[in-house]
Short mmCIF file of C-alpha atoms in Angstrom, two decimals:
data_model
loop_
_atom_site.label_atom_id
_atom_site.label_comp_id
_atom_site.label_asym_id
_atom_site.label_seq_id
_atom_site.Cartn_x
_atom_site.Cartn_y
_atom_site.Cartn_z
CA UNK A 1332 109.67 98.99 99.81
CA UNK A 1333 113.28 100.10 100.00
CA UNK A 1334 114.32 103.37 98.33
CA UNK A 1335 117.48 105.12 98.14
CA UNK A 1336 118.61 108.92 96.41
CA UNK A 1337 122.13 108.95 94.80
CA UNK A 1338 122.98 112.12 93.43
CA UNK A 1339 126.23 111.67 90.01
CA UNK A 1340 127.72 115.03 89.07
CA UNK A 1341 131.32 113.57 87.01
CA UNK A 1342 132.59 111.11 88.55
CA UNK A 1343 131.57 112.09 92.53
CA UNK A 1344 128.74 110.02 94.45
CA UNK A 1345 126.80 111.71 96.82
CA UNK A 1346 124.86 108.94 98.62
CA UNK A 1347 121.66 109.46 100.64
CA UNK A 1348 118.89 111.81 100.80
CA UNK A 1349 120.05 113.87 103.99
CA UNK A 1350 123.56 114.54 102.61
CA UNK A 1351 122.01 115.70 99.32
CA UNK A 1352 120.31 118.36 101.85
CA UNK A 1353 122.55 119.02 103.73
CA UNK A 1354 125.86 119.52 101.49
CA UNK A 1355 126.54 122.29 99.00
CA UNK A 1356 128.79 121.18 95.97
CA UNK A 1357 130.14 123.89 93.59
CA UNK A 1358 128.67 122.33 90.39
CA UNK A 1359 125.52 122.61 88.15
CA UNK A 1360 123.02 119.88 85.77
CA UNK A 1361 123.21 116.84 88.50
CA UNK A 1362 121.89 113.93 87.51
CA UNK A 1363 120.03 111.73 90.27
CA UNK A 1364 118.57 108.61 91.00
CA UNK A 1365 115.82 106.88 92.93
CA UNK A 1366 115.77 103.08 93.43
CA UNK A 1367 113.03 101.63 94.34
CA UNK A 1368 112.20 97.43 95.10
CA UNK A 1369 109.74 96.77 93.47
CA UNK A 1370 108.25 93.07 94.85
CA UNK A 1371 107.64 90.79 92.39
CA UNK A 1372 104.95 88.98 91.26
CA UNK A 1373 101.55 91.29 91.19
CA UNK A 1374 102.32 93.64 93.84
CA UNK A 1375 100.96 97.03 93.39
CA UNK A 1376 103.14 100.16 94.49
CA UNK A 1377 102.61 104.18 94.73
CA UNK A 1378 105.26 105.89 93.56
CA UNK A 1379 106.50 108.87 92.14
CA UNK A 1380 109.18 110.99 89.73
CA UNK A 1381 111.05 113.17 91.24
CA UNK A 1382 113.25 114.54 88.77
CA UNK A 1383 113.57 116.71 85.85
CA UNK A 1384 113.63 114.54 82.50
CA UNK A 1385 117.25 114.45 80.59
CA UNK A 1386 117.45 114.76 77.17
CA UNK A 1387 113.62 114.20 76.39
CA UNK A 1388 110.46 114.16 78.76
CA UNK A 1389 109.71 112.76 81.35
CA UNK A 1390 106.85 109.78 80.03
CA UNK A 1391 106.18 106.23 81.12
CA UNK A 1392 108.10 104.89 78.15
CA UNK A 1393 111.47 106.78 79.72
CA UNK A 1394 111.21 106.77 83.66
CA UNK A 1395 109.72 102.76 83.31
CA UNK A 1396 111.46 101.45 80.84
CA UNK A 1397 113.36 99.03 82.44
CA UNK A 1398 110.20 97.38 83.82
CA UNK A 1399 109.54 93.41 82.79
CA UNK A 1400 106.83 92.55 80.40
CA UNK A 1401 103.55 92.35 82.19
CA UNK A 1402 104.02 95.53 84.32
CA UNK A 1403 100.62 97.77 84.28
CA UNK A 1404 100.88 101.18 84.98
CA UNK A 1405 97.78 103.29 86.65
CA UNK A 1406 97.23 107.03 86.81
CA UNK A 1407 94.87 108.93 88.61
CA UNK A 1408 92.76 111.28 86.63
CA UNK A 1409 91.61 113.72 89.31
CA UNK A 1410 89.37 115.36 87.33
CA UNK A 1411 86.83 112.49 86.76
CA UNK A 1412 87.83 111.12 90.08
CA UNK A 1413 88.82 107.44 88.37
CA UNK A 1414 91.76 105.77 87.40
CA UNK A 1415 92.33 105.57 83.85
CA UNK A 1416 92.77 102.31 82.15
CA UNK A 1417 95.85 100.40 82.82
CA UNK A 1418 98.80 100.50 80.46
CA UNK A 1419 100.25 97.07 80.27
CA UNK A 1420 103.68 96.80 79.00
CA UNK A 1421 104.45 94.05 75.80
CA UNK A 1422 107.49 92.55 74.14
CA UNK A 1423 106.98 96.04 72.20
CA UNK A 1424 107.07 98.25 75.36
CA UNK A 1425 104.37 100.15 76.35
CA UNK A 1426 103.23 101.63 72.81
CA UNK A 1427 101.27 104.70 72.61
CA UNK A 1428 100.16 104.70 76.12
CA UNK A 1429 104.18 105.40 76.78
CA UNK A 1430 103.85 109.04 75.94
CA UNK A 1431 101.86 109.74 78.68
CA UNK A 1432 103.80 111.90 81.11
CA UNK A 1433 104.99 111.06 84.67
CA UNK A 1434 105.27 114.72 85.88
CA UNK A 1435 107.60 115.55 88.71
CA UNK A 1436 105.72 115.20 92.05
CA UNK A 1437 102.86 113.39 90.77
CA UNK A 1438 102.11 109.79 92.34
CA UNK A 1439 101.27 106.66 90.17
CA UNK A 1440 100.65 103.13 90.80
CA UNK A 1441 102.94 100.35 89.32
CA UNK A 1442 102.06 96.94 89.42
CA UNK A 1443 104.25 94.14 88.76
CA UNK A 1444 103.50 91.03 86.14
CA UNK A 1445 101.34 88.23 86.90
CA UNK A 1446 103.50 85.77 86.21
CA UNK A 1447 106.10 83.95 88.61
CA UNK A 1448 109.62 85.14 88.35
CA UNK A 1449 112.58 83.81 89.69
CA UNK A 1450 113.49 87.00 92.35
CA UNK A 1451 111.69 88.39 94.81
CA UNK A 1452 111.79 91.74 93.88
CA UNK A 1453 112.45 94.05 90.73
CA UNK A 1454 114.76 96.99 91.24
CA UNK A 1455 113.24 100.14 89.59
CA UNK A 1456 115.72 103.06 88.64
CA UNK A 1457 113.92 106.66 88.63
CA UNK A 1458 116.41 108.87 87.34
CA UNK A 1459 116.68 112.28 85.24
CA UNK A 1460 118.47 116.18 86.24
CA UNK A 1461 117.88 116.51 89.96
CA UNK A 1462 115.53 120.38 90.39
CA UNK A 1463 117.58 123.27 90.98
CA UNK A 1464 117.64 126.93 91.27
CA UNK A 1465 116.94 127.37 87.94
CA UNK A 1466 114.63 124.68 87.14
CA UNK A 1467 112.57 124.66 90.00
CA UNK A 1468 113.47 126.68 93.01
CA UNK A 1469 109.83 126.21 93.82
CA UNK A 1470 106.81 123.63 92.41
CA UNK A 1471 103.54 124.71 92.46
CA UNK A 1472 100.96 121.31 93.52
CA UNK A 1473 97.48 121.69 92.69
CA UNK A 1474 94.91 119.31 94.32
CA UNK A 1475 91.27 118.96 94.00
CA UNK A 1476 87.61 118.51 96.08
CA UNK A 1477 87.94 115.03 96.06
CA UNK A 1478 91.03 112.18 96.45
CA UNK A 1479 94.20 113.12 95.06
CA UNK A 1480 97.50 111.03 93.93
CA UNK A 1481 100.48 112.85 95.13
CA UNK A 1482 104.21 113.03 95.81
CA UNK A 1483 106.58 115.13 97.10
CA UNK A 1484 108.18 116.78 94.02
CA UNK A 1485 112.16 116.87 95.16
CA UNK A 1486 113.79 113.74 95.35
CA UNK A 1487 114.64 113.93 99.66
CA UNK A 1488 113.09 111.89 102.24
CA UNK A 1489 110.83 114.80 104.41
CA UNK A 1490 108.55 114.82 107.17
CA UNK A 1491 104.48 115.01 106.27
CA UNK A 1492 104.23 117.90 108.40
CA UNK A 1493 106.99 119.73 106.73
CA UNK A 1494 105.14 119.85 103.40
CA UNK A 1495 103.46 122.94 102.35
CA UNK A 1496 100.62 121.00 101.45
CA UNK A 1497 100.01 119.51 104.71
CA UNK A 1498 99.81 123.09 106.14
CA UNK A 1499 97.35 124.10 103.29
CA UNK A 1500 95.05 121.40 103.69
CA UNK A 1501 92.18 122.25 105.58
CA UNK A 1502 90.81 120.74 108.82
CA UNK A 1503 89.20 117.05 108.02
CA UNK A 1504 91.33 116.08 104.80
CA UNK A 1505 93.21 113.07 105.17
CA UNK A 1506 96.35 111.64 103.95
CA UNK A 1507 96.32 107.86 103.18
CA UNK A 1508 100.09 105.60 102.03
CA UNK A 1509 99.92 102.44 100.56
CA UNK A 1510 102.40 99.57 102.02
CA UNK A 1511 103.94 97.60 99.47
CA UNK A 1512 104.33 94.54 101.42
CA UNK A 1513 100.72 94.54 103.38
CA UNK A 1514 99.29 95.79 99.91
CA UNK A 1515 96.91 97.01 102.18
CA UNK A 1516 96.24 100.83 102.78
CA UNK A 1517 97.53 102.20 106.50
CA UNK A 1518 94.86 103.94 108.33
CA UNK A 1519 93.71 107.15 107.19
CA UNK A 1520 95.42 110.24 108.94
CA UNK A 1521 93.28 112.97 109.91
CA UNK A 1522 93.82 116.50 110.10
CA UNK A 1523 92.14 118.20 113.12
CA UNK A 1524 91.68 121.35 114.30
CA UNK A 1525 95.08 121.23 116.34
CA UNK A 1526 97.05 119.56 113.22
CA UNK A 1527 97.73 115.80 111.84
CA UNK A 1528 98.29 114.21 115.73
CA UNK A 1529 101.05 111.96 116.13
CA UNK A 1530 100.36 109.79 113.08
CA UNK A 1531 100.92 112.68 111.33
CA UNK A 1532 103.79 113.79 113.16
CA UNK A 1533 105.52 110.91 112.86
CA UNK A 1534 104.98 110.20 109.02
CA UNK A 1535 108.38 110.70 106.66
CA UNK A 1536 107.42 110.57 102.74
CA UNK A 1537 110.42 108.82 101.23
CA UNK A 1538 112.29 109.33 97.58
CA UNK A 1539 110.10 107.82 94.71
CA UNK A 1540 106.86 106.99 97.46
CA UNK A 1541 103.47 108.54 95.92
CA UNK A 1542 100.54 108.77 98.26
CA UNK A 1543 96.57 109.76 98.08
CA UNK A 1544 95.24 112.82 99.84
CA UNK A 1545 91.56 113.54 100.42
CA UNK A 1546 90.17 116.84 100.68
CA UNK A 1547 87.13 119.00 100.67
CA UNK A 1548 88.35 121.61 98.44
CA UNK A 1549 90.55 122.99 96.19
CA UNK A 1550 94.20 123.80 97.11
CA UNK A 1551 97.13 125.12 95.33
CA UNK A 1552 100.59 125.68 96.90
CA UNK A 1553 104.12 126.23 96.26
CA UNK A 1554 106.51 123.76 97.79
CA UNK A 1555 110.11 125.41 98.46
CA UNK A 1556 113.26 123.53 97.26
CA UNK A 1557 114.28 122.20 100.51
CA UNK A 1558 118.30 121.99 99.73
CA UNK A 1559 120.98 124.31 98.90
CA UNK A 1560 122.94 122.76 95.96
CA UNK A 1561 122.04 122.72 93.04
#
């Protein structure tokens, strides 16, 4: 999976997560993207919103509408600890089940139609208002005793160990990511009494990726905007 951050303010692209972070521009309501390859052909993928919506919220039937017929999306309820039904998209779009929201820095899963296309992947557009100062200088992540579907909720690529969940979590959760073109899960990585090892050390979360974290109790922290502008 291939995913890229383009930030539009007028008529100026910013391209790429690190110069997003990195560079202050004197301006205010950007308006971002995430793309995201989506392989074709029943693949399943984690993912995530990271933005703000526009000019209504942020719901399956506005951050996946571009999706093909045939696409099912999953959420995690981590209250029952189950997914919920799948919502399969028609010729109609996704109906009712399209209301139901994709908050910012909350994973889901996506998986592509059954049916044999002619391309080998599906390019996915996650867009809305990138956070700022004002609408989220800081995002407050709740997680549960039990498995979790997460995401980082600002739309930069960022070390694992960077997160203020990862120092929250206590010793023995895990963090598990799904790989796209394995659809297999990588091994799970541990946290220890001296941290997350070099698995953990090593892992970058990137722009639109989602990703499942296991703990043994209740955590709630409050994640820090990690750029200057906006």
């Amino acid at each position: 999976m291939k995913s890229k951050l383009a930030v539009l303010v007028g008529a100026l692209l910013l391209a790429g997560s690190a110069y997003a972070q990195t560079n202050q521009v004197l301006s205010v309501n950007a308006v971002g993207y995430v793309k995201v390859d989506l392989i074709a052909t029943n693949k399943i993928h984690m993912l995530r919103n990271d933005f703000v919506g526009l000019d209504s919220p942020a719901v399956i039937s506005n951050v996946l509408a571009s999706l093909p017929v045939g696409t099912q999306v999953i959420l995690w309820d981590k209250g029952a600890q189950a997914y919920r039904p799948a919502f399969n998209k028609t010729v109609i779009g996704f109906g009712a089940n399209g209301t139901n929201p994709l908050p910012r820095g909350q994973g889901f899963i996506v998986r592509t139609p059954s049916s044999a296309t002619n391309v080998a992947t599906i390019p996915l557009y996650i867009l809305g208002e990138v956070p700022d100062s004002v609408t989220a200088s800081t995002t407050t992540t709740y997680v549960v005793n039990g498995i979790n579907l997460e995401g980082y909720p600002y739309p930069v690529s960022t070390k694992w160990t960077n997160t203020a969940l990862s120092a929250a979590l206590p010793v023995g959760s895990q963090v598990v990511i799904w790989n796209p073109l394995s659809q297999s899960y990588a091994a799970a990585i541990n946290k220890t009494v001296i941290g997350w090892g070099p698995s953990g050390n090593a892992l970058s979360l990137n722009p639109g990726q989602g990703y499942f974290v296991r703990t043994s109790t209740n955590v709630v922290v409050n994640q820090v905007k990690p750029y200057t502008w906006p």
